[in-house]
XYZ file of C-alpha atoms in Angstrom:
727
model
C 117.387 50.787 133.805
C 120.190 51.245 131.311
C 117.799 52.912 128.886
C 116.936 55.563 131.462
C 120.588 56.267 132.163
C 121.190 56.431 128.406
C 118.347 58.919 127.924
C 119.621 61.073 130.767
C 123.080 60.949 129.198
C 121.706 62.155 125.901
C 120.037 65.137 127.543
C 123.209 65.903 129.475
C 125.116 65.687 126.202
C 122.733 68.174 124.639
C 123.391 70.645 127.452
C 127.131 70.041 127.381
C 127.441 70.538 123.631
C 125.754 73.913 123.698
C 127.434 75.087 126.888
C 130.971 74.247 125.728
C 130.791 75.725 122.263
C 133.213 78.575 121.592
C 130.465 81.178 121.973
C 132.984 84.002 122.229
C 133.633 83.538 118.519
C 130.042 84.616 117.828
C 130.031 87.881 119.728
C 132.039 89.857 117.158
C 129.906 88.744 114.215
C 127.143 90.624 112.502
C 123.737 88.965 112.383
C 124.441 87.704 108.851
C 127.880 86.370 109.785
C 126.537 84.536 112.831
C 123.762 82.863 110.820
C 125.839 79.849 109.824
C 127.212 78.877 113.285
C 123.824 79.496 114.907
C 122.157 77.301 112.294
C 124.687 74.589 113.079
C 123.870 74.792 116.782
C 120.159 74.650 116.042
C 120.721 71.561 113.879
C 122.652 69.934 116.711
C 119.813 70.642 119.091
C 117.244 69.171 116.724
C 119.328 66.042 116.119
C 119.863 65.427 119.829
C 116.168 65.926 120.562
C 115.099 63.570 117.768
C 117.532 60.883 118.913
C 116.435 61.233 122.542
C 112.762 60.978 121.617
C 113.377 57.886 119.491
C 115.453 56.234 122.214
C 112.795 56.852 124.836
C 109.973 55.718 122.578
C 111.729 52.386 122.008
C 112.748 52.016 125.632
C 109.275 52.553 127.081
C 108.057 49.490 125.177
C 110.619 47.428 127.098
C 110.340 49.328 130.350
C 109.899 46.476 132.788
C 112.998 44.405 133.552
C 112.798 40.582 133.332
C 112.017 40.230 137.025
C 108.788 42.190 136.546
C 107.028 40.034 133.944
C 103.945 37.873 134.252
C 102.678 36.316 136.455
C 104.235 38.809 138.878
C 102.802 41.694 136.856
C 99.308 40.191 136.988
C 99.597 39.855 140.762
C 100.554 43.535 140.964
C 97.676 44.602 138.721
C 95.248 42.645 140.896
C 95.904 45.171 143.671
C 94.364 47.930 141.517
C 91.004 46.180 141.796
C 91.387 44.884 145.335
C 88.234 45.971 147.143
C 89.861 46.052 150.561
C 92.390 48.627 149.340
C 89.938 50.298 146.952
C 86.409 50.172 148.451
C 85.565 53.055 146.108
C 85.272 50.462 143.328
C 81.686 49.992 144.503
C 80.940 53.688 143.945
C 80.028 55.505 140.739
C 81.470 58.930 140.100
C 80.453 62.082 138.262
C 82.075 65.317 137.120
C 81.564 68.550 139.051
C 81.764 71.766 137.037
C 82.163 74.794 139.300
C 84.714 77.375 140.364
C 83.703 76.889 144.021
C 85.568 74.595 146.386
C 83.706 71.382 147.147
C 81.462 70.904 150.183
C 83.961 68.600 151.897
C 86.615 71.324 151.736
C 84.200 73.896 153.138
C 83.581 71.566 156.077
C 87.322 71.010 156.475
C 87.995 74.748 156.718
C 85.593 75.032 159.650
C 86.923 71.938 161.415
C 90.535 73.058 160.920
C 89.817 76.571 162.223
C 88.317 75.108 165.399
C 91.235 72.688 165.713
C 93.974 75.328 165.461
C 92.345 78.014 167.593
C 94.421 77.326 170.720
C 97.642 76.895 168.739
C 97.130 80.140 166.843
C 96.331 82.092 170.005
C 99.489 80.730 171.595
C 101.584 81.596 168.541
C 100.532 85.275 168.481
C 100.529 85.542 172.287
C 96.855 86.082 173.162
C 94.322 84.064 175.149
C 92.356 81.422 173.256
C 89.094 82.803 174.676
C 89.730 86.142 172.948
C 90.066 84.562 169.493
C 87.003 84.160 167.304
C 87.671 81.327 164.813
C 86.241 83.518 162.057
C 89.195 85.874 162.506
C 91.975 83.286 162.296
C 93.795 83.941 159.028
C 93.741 81.110 156.520
C 97.429 80.299 156.105
C 98.814 78.456 153.101
C 102.370 77.169 152.692
C 103.739 77.418 149.140
C 106.633 74.994 148.655
C 108.737 75.437 145.528
C 110.202 73.072 143.004
C 113.867 72.225 143.046
C 114.063 68.429 143.185
C 115.789 66.803 146.139
C 117.192 70.165 147.254
C 113.661 71.529 147.596
C 112.419 68.408 149.365
C 115.123 68.512 152.055
C 114.961 72.293 152.489
C 111.162 72.164 152.774
C 111.374 69.524 155.495
C 113.977 71.660 157.285
C 111.656 74.672 157.133
C 108.699 72.604 158.357
C 110.795 71.341 161.253
C 111.445 74.926 162.344
C 107.773 75.864 161.863
C 106.726 72.831 163.879
C 109.090 73.690 166.740
C 107.863 77.313 166.767
C 104.193 76.322 166.725
C 103.521 77.833 163.291
C 102.969 74.564 161.412
C 100.071 73.812 163.777
C 98.308 76.980 162.514
C 98.459 76.196 158.777
C 95.344 75.349 156.730
C 96.880 74.423 153.351
C 100.117 72.709 152.314
C 100.611 73.506 148.607
C 103.593 72.326 146.614
C 105.281 72.276 143.218
C 107.611 69.492 142.094
C 110.338 68.641 144.652
C 108.529 70.077 147.666
C 105.624 67.752 146.754
C 107.772 64.884 148.020
C 108.152 66.584 151.389
C 104.414 67.266 151.653
C 103.660 63.697 150.567
C 105.885 62.295 153.331
C 104.202 64.531 155.908
C 100.765 63.313 154.817
C 101.607 59.594 154.713
C 104.041 57.801 157.018
C 105.274 60.917 158.913
C 101.745 61.973 159.959
C 102.718 65.642 160.040
C 106.054 65.137 161.840
C 108.958 66.590 159.765
C 111.573 65.002 162.050
C 110.121 61.569 161.314
C 110.196 62.356 157.583
C 113.834 63.443 157.750
C 114.780 60.230 159.557
C 113.413 58.203 156.640
C 115.024 60.505 154.089
C 118.429 59.968 155.726
C 118.168 56.249 154.980
C 116.474 56.528 151.593
C 119.013 58.942 150.117
C 121.968 56.605 150.638
C 121.352 54.777 147.339
C 120.266 55.797 143.851
C 116.695 55.207 142.784
C 117.922 54.554 139.220
C 120.076 51.537 140.116
C 119.019 48.293 138.409
C 120.601 46.198 141.150
C 118.758 48.161 143.844
C 115.474 47.665 142.034
C 116.034 43.922 141.614
C 117.001 43.566 145.257
C 113.926 45.517 146.316
C 111.596 43.278 144.292
C 113.227 40.089 145.560
C 113.396 41.057 149.235
C 110.190 43.070 149.630
C 107.688 41.312 147.402
C 104.517 42.609 149.091
C 105.689 46.216 149.146
C 107.009 46.012 145.584
C 103.650 44.790 144.304
C 101.903 47.806 145.809
C 104.558 50.148 144.409
C 104.279 48.792 140.862
C 100.540 47.971 140.852
C 99.552 50.927 138.701
C 102.314 50.339 136.142
C 101.365 46.661 135.934
C 97.694 47.432 135.298
C 98.499 50.039 132.658
C 101.026 47.709 131.059
C 98.479 44.873 130.748
C 95.733 47.193 129.514
C 97.993 48.692 126.864
C 99.069 45.228 125.731
C 95.513 43.890 125.541
C 94.069 43.390 122.057
C 90.447 44.006 121.235
C 88.695 41.258 119.321
C 87.975 42.295 115.763
C 84.426 43.423 115.150
C 82.403 41.734 112.372
C 83.341 42.949 108.928
C 80.029 44.646 108.265
C 80.144 46.447 111.603
C 83.755 47.491 111.088
C 82.919 48.802 107.649
C 80.066 50.841 109.045
C 82.255 52.221 111.805
C 84.966 53.423 109.464
C 82.893 56.255 108.147
C 80.771 57.014 111.167
C 83.030 56.958 114.213
C 86.264 58.710 115.115
C 89.494 56.758 115.419
C 89.242 56.709 119.188
C 85.563 55.882 119.393
C 84.269 54.103 122.475
C 82.007 51.088 122.330
C 78.985 53.330 122.867
C 79.992 55.477 119.863
C 80.396 52.393 117.704
C 77.034 51.016 118.767
C 75.272 54.286 117.935
C 76.947 54.343 114.538
C 75.798 50.825 113.718
C 72.322 51.378 115.116
C 71.827 54.485 113.022
C 72.309 52.514 109.809
C 71.226 48.955 110.620
C 68.880 49.357 113.553
C 69.403 48.362 117.133
C 69.366 44.628 116.443
C 72.793 45.082 114.905
C 74.331 45.773 118.292
C 74.158 42.050 119.072
C 77.082 41.559 116.694
C 79.190 44.022 118.629
C 78.349 43.576 122.290
C 78.814 40.445 124.392
C 75.606 39.524 126.166
C 76.932 40.251 129.668
C 77.450 43.920 128.754
C 74.020 44.578 127.229
C 72.391 45.262 130.581
C 74.942 48.010 131.189
C 74.075 49.616 127.869
C 70.344 49.325 128.515
C 70.513 50.968 131.941
C 73.252 53.498 131.213
C 75.235 52.296 134.204
C 78.983 51.620 134.021
C 80.242 48.070 133.803
C 80.463 46.418 137.241
C 83.749 46.512 139.101
C 85.978 43.627 137.969
C 87.181 41.132 140.557
C 90.103 39.656 138.601
C 92.718 40.915 136.156
C 91.225 38.790 133.369
C 87.832 40.345 134.018
C 89.403 43.809 134.030
C 90.998 43.184 130.643
C 87.786 41.721 129.263
C 85.810 44.729 130.504
C 88.312 47.085 128.933
C 88.160 45.206 125.629
C 84.398 45.534 125.524
C 84.178 49.175 126.514
C 87.207 50.765 124.847
C 89.205 50.232 121.709
C 92.824 49.294 122.246
C 93.919 52.666 120.810
C 91.998 54.306 123.645
C 94.441 53.095 126.276
C 96.870 55.818 127.431
C 100.480 55.030 126.562
C 102.805 53.790 129.272
C 105.520 56.389 129.720
C 108.757 57.156 131.488
C 106.751 59.202 134.027
C 104.909 56.065 135.192
C 108.193 54.373 136.032
C 109.708 57.555 137.449
C 106.717 57.972 139.773
C 106.991 54.386 140.996
C 110.711 54.781 141.661
C 110.091 58.045 143.522
C 107.388 56.392 145.590
C 109.694 53.477 146.448
C 112.481 55.824 147.501
C 110.568 58.547 149.325
C 107.149 57.251 150.407
C 108.054 53.743 151.515
C 109.176 54.458 155.063
C 112.850 53.658 155.736
C 113.757 52.946 159.367
C 117.353 52.665 160.490
C 118.434 49.303 161.934
C 121.567 47.946 163.579
C 122.119 45.572 160.682
C 122.915 48.258 158.114
C 120.007 47.819 155.723
C 116.968 49.924 156.630
C 113.675 48.288 157.465
C 110.961 49.155 154.946
C 107.313 49.735 155.772
C 104.320 50.521 153.554
C 100.683 50.950 154.469
C 98.667 50.121 151.300
C 96.593 53.240 151.914
C 99.637 55.401 151.166
C 99.266 54.590 147.463
C 95.976 56.552 147.486
C 95.714 60.329 147.501
C 92.140 60.082 148.805
C 93.391 58.282 151.941
C 95.097 61.504 153.029
C 91.690 62.961 153.830
C 91.402 60.961 157.067
C 93.644 63.348 159.022
C 92.319 66.307 157.033
C 88.684 65.523 157.840
C 89.567 65.503 161.538
C 91.358 68.838 161.245
C 94.578 67.248 162.561
C 96.626 68.215 159.491
C 96.419 70.916 156.813
C 94.938 69.989 153.459
C 97.695 69.041 150.988
C 97.530 70.421 147.459
C 99.770 68.878 144.799
C 100.015 70.605 141.434
C 100.720 69.961 137.763
C 100.051 71.758 134.499
C 98.560 70.806 131.178
C 100.235 72.325 128.140
C 97.357 73.501 125.989
C 98.246 74.002 122.334
C 95.478 75.124 119.984
C 92.523 77.502 120.154
C 89.982 77.849 122.954
C 87.067 76.947 120.686
C 88.931 74.319 118.609
C 88.593 76.467 115.482
C 91.161 75.163 112.931
C 91.094 78.470 111.062
C 92.464 80.421 114.021
C 96.128 80.766 114.809
C 97.236 78.308 117.459
C 98.406 79.568 120.809
C 99.760 77.738 123.823
C 99.382 78.110 127.572
C 100.024 76.144 130.740
C 96.823 75.358 132.624
C 96.919 74.570 136.347
C 95.604 71.300 137.776
C 95.502 70.466 141.456
C 95.302 67.192 143.339
C 93.899 67.230 146.857
C 92.397 64.447 149.011
C 88.897 65.456 147.959
C 89.143 66.312 144.279
C 91.356 66.417 141.223
C 90.711 68.952 138.525
C 91.469 72.040 136.523
C 91.756 75.340 138.335
C 91.504 77.208 135.043
C 88.413 75.339 133.811
C 86.566 74.677 137.071
C 86.103 70.969 136.293
C 86.542 68.405 139.072
C 86.302 64.701 139.811
C 86.608 62.949 143.193
C 90.208 61.948 143.845
C 89.125 58.333 144.446
C 87.837 58.197 140.860
C 90.812 59.850 139.172
C 92.159 57.430 136.583
C 88.854 55.938 135.451
C 88.020 56.280 131.748
C 84.985 58.513 131.296
C 82.968 59.725 128.341
C 80.074 62.184 128.531
C 80.442 62.193 132.306
C 79.926 58.408 132.423
C 82.387 55.818 133.626
C 83.455 53.279 131.024
C 84.739 50.800 133.597
C 85.873 50.832 137.217
C 89.455 50.614 138.417
C 91.212 51.740 141.586
C 92.208 55.388 141.803
C 95.399 56.569 140.120
C 98.473 55.538 142.108
C 99.840 58.329 144.286
C 103.275 57.546 142.880
C 102.045 58.467 139.406
C 100.635 61.723 140.754
C 103.890 62.812 142.386
C 105.731 61.584 139.289
C 103.634 63.843 137.068
C 103.905 66.686 139.586
C 107.709 66.542 139.450
C 108.365 65.538 135.838
C 110.673 68.441 135.038
C 112.412 66.266 132.441
C 109.269 66.577 130.302
C 110.139 70.233 129.763
C 109.837 71.899 126.399
C 112.901 72.401 124.231
C 112.900 76.069 125.185
C 112.924 75.252 128.904
C 115.848 72.862 128.396
C 117.826 75.459 126.477
C 116.978 78.094 129.093
C 118.638 75.905 131.745
C 121.837 76.249 129.718
C 121.167 79.938 129.072
C 120.985 80.730 132.780
C 124.182 78.807 133.547
C 126.479 80.643 131.131
C 128.080 84.098 131.360
C 126.187 87.148 130.080
C 128.402 87.462 126.995
C 127.401 83.927 126.004
C 123.722 84.726 126.615
C 124.049 87.603 124.159
C 125.348 85.174 121.560
C 122.534 82.698 122.291
C 119.749 85.274 121.991
C 119.464 85.069 118.160
C 119.125 81.287 118.376
C 116.441 81.493 121.055
C 114.578 84.141 119.079
C 114.554 81.903 116.008
C 113.250 78.805 117.778
C 110.922 80.689 120.148
C 107.496 79.303 119.153
C 108.480 75.845 117.973
C 110.695 75.229 120.983
C 107.932 76.260 123.381
C 105.506 73.588 122.173
C 107.949 70.709 121.552
C 108.483 68.207 124.392
C 111.206 65.636 123.623
C 110.032 63.439 126.511
C 106.233 62.928 126.529
C 104.409 63.908 129.731
C 102.300 61.667 131.965
C 99.163 60.717 130.063
C 95.986 59.129 131.386
C 92.270 59.036 130.680
C 90.707 62.487 130.529
C 87.883 62.433 133.115
C 86.304 65.438 131.396
C 86.212 63.910 127.902
C 83.017 64.987 126.119
C 81.429 66.112 129.371
C 78.219 67.864 128.356
C 78.557 70.479 131.079
C 82.056 71.187 129.800
C 80.745 71.784 126.304
C 78.697 74.764 127.468
C 81.757 76.959 127.885
C 84.386 77.778 125.279
C 87.288 77.060 127.615
C 85.759 73.855 128.942
C 84.994 72.643 125.437
C 88.671 72.450 124.556
C 89.420 70.547 127.779
C 86.759 67.972 126.963
C 87.796 67.622 123.344
C 90.450 64.926 123.768
C 90.204 61.436 125.328
C 93.567 61.728 127.064
C 94.913 64.206 129.585
C 98.644 64.956 129.685
C 100.109 66.567 132.796
C 103.596 67.694 133.771
C 105.620 69.589 136.358
C 103.907 72.887 137.278
C 107.335 74.500 137.436
C 106.988 74.887 133.664
C 104.674 77.806 134.465
C 105.568 78.835 138.016
C 107.908 77.185 140.501
C 105.765 78.412 143.397
C 102.161 77.134 143.770
C 100.465 80.507 143.893
C 97.548 79.462 141.662
C 95.719 77.095 144.057
C 96.273 79.461 146.987
C 95.083 82.514 145.042
C 91.702 81.000 144.175
C 89.313 83.655 145.575
C 86.831 81.025 146.749
C 89.520 79.449 148.983
C 89.919 82.661 150.995
C 93.614 82.343 151.819
C 94.832 85.303 153.889
C 98.553 84.548 154.268
C 100.907 82.719 151.891
C 104.260 81.576 153.254
C 106.577 81.011 150.272
C 109.427 78.557 150.808
C 111.526 79.114 147.688
C 114.318 76.615 147.010
C 114.441 77.330 143.268
C 117.665 77.442 141.315
C 118.748 80.833 139.912
C 116.447 82.277 142.509
C 117.038 85.994 141.851
C 116.283 86.016 138.127
C 113.162 83.879 137.982
C 109.800 85.523 137.156
C 107.628 83.667 139.677
C 106.057 86.771 141.227
C 105.426 88.399 137.843
C 103.697 85.247 136.603
C 101.656 84.961 139.784
C 100.551 88.563 139.347
C 99.505 87.853 135.761
C 97.510 84.825 136.939
C 95.902 86.888 139.696
C 94.825 89.502 137.166
C 93.394 86.899 134.774
C 91.445 85.119 137.529
C 90.178 88.089 139.529
C 92.347 87.455 142.596
C 91.936 91.063 143.717
C 93.650 90.575 147.091
C 97.084 89.982 145.558
C 99.579 92.646 146.810
C 100.148 94.217 143.396
C 103.740 95.021 142.546
C 105.202 92.547 145.050
C 108.720 91.625 143.895
C 111.496 90.428 146.207
C 114.365 90.906 143.748
C 115.768 93.939 141.968
C 117.103 91.935 139.006
C 114.883 91.645 135.943
C 113.999 88.114 134.776
C 116.022 86.688 131.903
C 114.211 86.694 128.557
C 110.770 87.572 129.991
C 107.724 86.822 127.860
C 105.792 89.604 126.150
C 103.072 89.291 128.791
C 105.616 89.654 131.594
C 107.229 92.665 129.929
C 103.852 94.366 129.488
C 102.871 93.534 133.052
C 106.056 94.895 134.553
C 105.801 98.090 132.512
C 102.207 98.692 133.572
C 102.301 97.693 137.244
C 105.894 98.310 138.327
C 106.225 101.891 137.182
C 107.849 103.816 140.029
C 108.388 100.742 142.231
C 112.005 99.973 141.378
C 113.162 101.756 144.534
C 110.964 99.415 146.586
C 112.433 96.382 144.829
C 115.962 97.625 145.364
C 115.206 98.223 149.034
C 113.941 94.649 149.403
C 117.035 93.384 147.626
C 119.342 95.301 149.978
C 117.579 93.944 153.047
C 118.150 90.395 151.815
C 121.775 90.793 150.779
C 123.142 93.445 153.122
C 120.993 93.044 156.232
C 120.865 89.216 156.063
C 117.044 89.279 156.132
C 115.573 85.868 155.197
C 111.887 86.760 155.245
C 110.403 89.543 153.120
C 106.849 90.651 153.963
C 104.391 92.027 151.405
C 101.137 93.021 153.086
C 100.164 96.059 151.025
C 100.097 96.693 147.270
C 102.942 98.828 145.955
C 101.419 99.207 142.486
C 97.925 99.839 141.165
C 95.601 96.910 140.543
C 94.841 96.066 136.879
C 91.376 94.836 137.899
C 88.307 97.073 137.588
C 87.288 98.738 140.837
C 84.254 97.247 142.607
C 83.575 99.847 145.271
C 85.389 99.184 148.536
C 89.107 98.420 148.488
C 89.646 94.656 149.070
C 91.507 93.489 152.153
C 94.982 92.563 150.824
C 96.522 89.206 151.546
C 99.954 88.862 153.118
C 102.907 87.241 151.341
C 105.881 86.031 153.366
C 108.792 85.182 151.085
C 111.567 82.983 152.501
C 114.275 82.260 149.902
C 116.799 79.465 150.410
C 120.001 81.492 150.726
C 123.271 81.204 152.651
C 123.369 82.870 156.046
C 126.429 84.575 157.526
C 125.251 83.609 161.019
C 124.776 79.922 160.214
C 127.265 77.349 161.573
C 128.748 77.094 158.057
C 128.474 80.666 156.707
C 130.128 79.738 153.406
C 127.602 77.018 152.563
C 125.584 78.113 149.519
C 122.927 75.688 148.167
C 123.141 77.451 144.801
C 126.763 76.440 144.241
C 127.146 73.245 146.296
C 127.360 70.337 143.847
C 125.404 67.925 146.034
C 122.460 70.366 146.091
C 121.829 69.838 142.381
C 118.145 69.444 141.542
C 118.474 65.883 140.237
C 121.122 64.511 142.601
C 119.391 61.571 144.300
C 122.247 60.375 146.539
C 123.137 62.407 149.614
C 125.179 61.663 152.717
C 123.693 62.220 156.144
C 126.010 65.178 156.690
C 124.825 66.799 153.460
C 121.163 66.309 154.391
C 121.761 67.777 157.837
C 123.639 70.759 156.414
C 120.846 71.781 154.047
C 117.958 70.990 156.399
C 119.702 72.848 159.218
C 120.261 75.918 157.032
C 116.572 76.023 156.081
C 115.589 75.591 159.742
C 118.071 78.270 160.836
C 116.801 80.812 158.289
C 113.189 80.344 159.328
C 113.945 80.356 163.055
C 115.923 83.583 162.614
C 112.801 85.194 161.127
C 110.163 83.734 163.431
C 109.444 87.047 165.208
C 108.974 88.806 161.865
C 106.605 86.003 160.847
C 104.757 86.216 164.176
C 104.290 89.965 163.728
C 102.941 89.483 160.191
C 100.477 86.831 161.421
C 99.311 89.116 164.189
C 98.709 91.962 161.742
C 96.789 89.622 159.407
C 94.647 88.449 162.324
C 93.839 91.983 163.497
C 93.100 93.093 159.961
C 90.697 90.199 159.389
C 88.992 90.811 162.739
C 88.550 94.531 162.032
C 87.127 93.740 158.594
C 84.569 91.317 160.083
C 83.463 93.771 162.751
C 83.141 96.539 160.173
C 80.983 94.335 157.921
C 78.787 93.296 160.838
C 78.324 96.968 161.758
C 77.119 97.757 158.248
C 74.395 95.109 158.473
C 73.005 96.016 161.880
């Protein structure tokens, strides 16, 4: 793991160099006079980024330590095609293109509403008989990013919600980055019990997940568990190392001019057949695969690693295997630390337990189908760089596009393209599977969902920008202006990359936006905090019908981040007309807002500053820890459609110190152990943060109860009004 520590050190060095420069020397210069020192800083940044990228690129090739080589790796990979763990290997998948939620989720909503009826009635203080399930507000929890701080704070908040009876009324658990780990624990070994999750976290956080000795000990002492943890990495490692037999010279020569570099076997066959006739395919295709080509069915599910590699060789070129990356290893290490259950023992070392089903996102649907637990929604973003219609003559733009992972489906919120979660990870072309393999490891999913280290250069520099005094920010502004576009699209550490399930999907080609999604064979995903550190996007989907969003915000620099402005922009772009326009919990303006955010604030926040300042005073002076937005305070940018839509309710609970807490001076923003990437905590530190989050929410439970009651009455009145119109 030395390479990982080295890479982290390089990034820390980059931050340190910029932060400790004598910036005060720049502030008295004119723009021309500051050109030379700013150019020097920019050169330093570029050099550090280049060196980091090179170091990581070399290190990934040697990622697995000696203990994790064949045949152990082959035994791990075998688990990816084990039919007891992955019975879905016998199923064939397809792509769904629609903005609607899937049928299974529609059924879940009804089952969950029936399941929570008594709990909701009890929470708002009415009889269960008086509650019509159609009137129960659809409640979604929005957990923020913030690494281990966010994970522990989220579990503390859930503990308080569970004790108050609120958690039993929730329909969706949505998360970004660090809070994803909390949600994942609740939907695997903890089975919805935050106290059980915290017990495991207490044991898991005693040691670093980046320790080579800890990893070696884990592999040696927990062989069965380790194989399940590293199964996905092992399979990807073997696939990437596999070499495809050379095609006959005449076939290869024909392919060179007729097929793209990343052509699949089917593409190559069509190219040869077009020039030599279909008899020529015999030179390219082993006999056992011809029946698959004749029928159009995918290759049968392999039963051994050798068969898997052979199938891959005969259906994909070696260049069509996604590269193994740091995110794969990071996800496995996260999974080992946080989703392998740690139980305290008298002997000192915790006892470890892993149900093989926990490695599968789709397995989380068991409790969801029954309505016992909310539906979890994990998030990531794709950084699109180019043009919507792939026109090379147009100027390139860039945007972060939201993807969600739930027990039923994985797909793009922005494109409306979906694949069953049990099939996520299979290579597909034109909506057809190329070969079958077990679903993507849940560790890889939470790794991608929390891969903040894959940030763009601009995001890395902004971390420094927010940490320095205002006079230093003024000096940094010219540098940031100069590197604005290039730094936004450059990622020193490559994101998680896997097969694009929507590659060349015909349905996707019908729309301009979907065409660009289906244009590339690989899909790269990263931490959704790059776009918004709160998962508003999946909860704002109009077809999901969420009525109340409870925001648990454990972000760093919480008062100057533009999460609400970005959510409002997304709501406007996607027709989420129920958003409470103008909702902002903080009076401070975001640092270096984008042009879109500036335009948005100017158009929608005119005359609302007094409201923002009032909210800010209530938080800071009145010690309020829950701000309620249940009405718009600015005009909607969306065209009017007749009747005014019923607004949703936002409950915003920031992670802040509390003067009434047992340690009133404890501030997660300044406490060193609460750093986003600190992965070793003492039990006292865990208790302190979790207790603060629980205390803040418990303090506000009556305000939350009142807001839920209002949302319920509003939804009931709306239903009765609509029924009256249709009598």
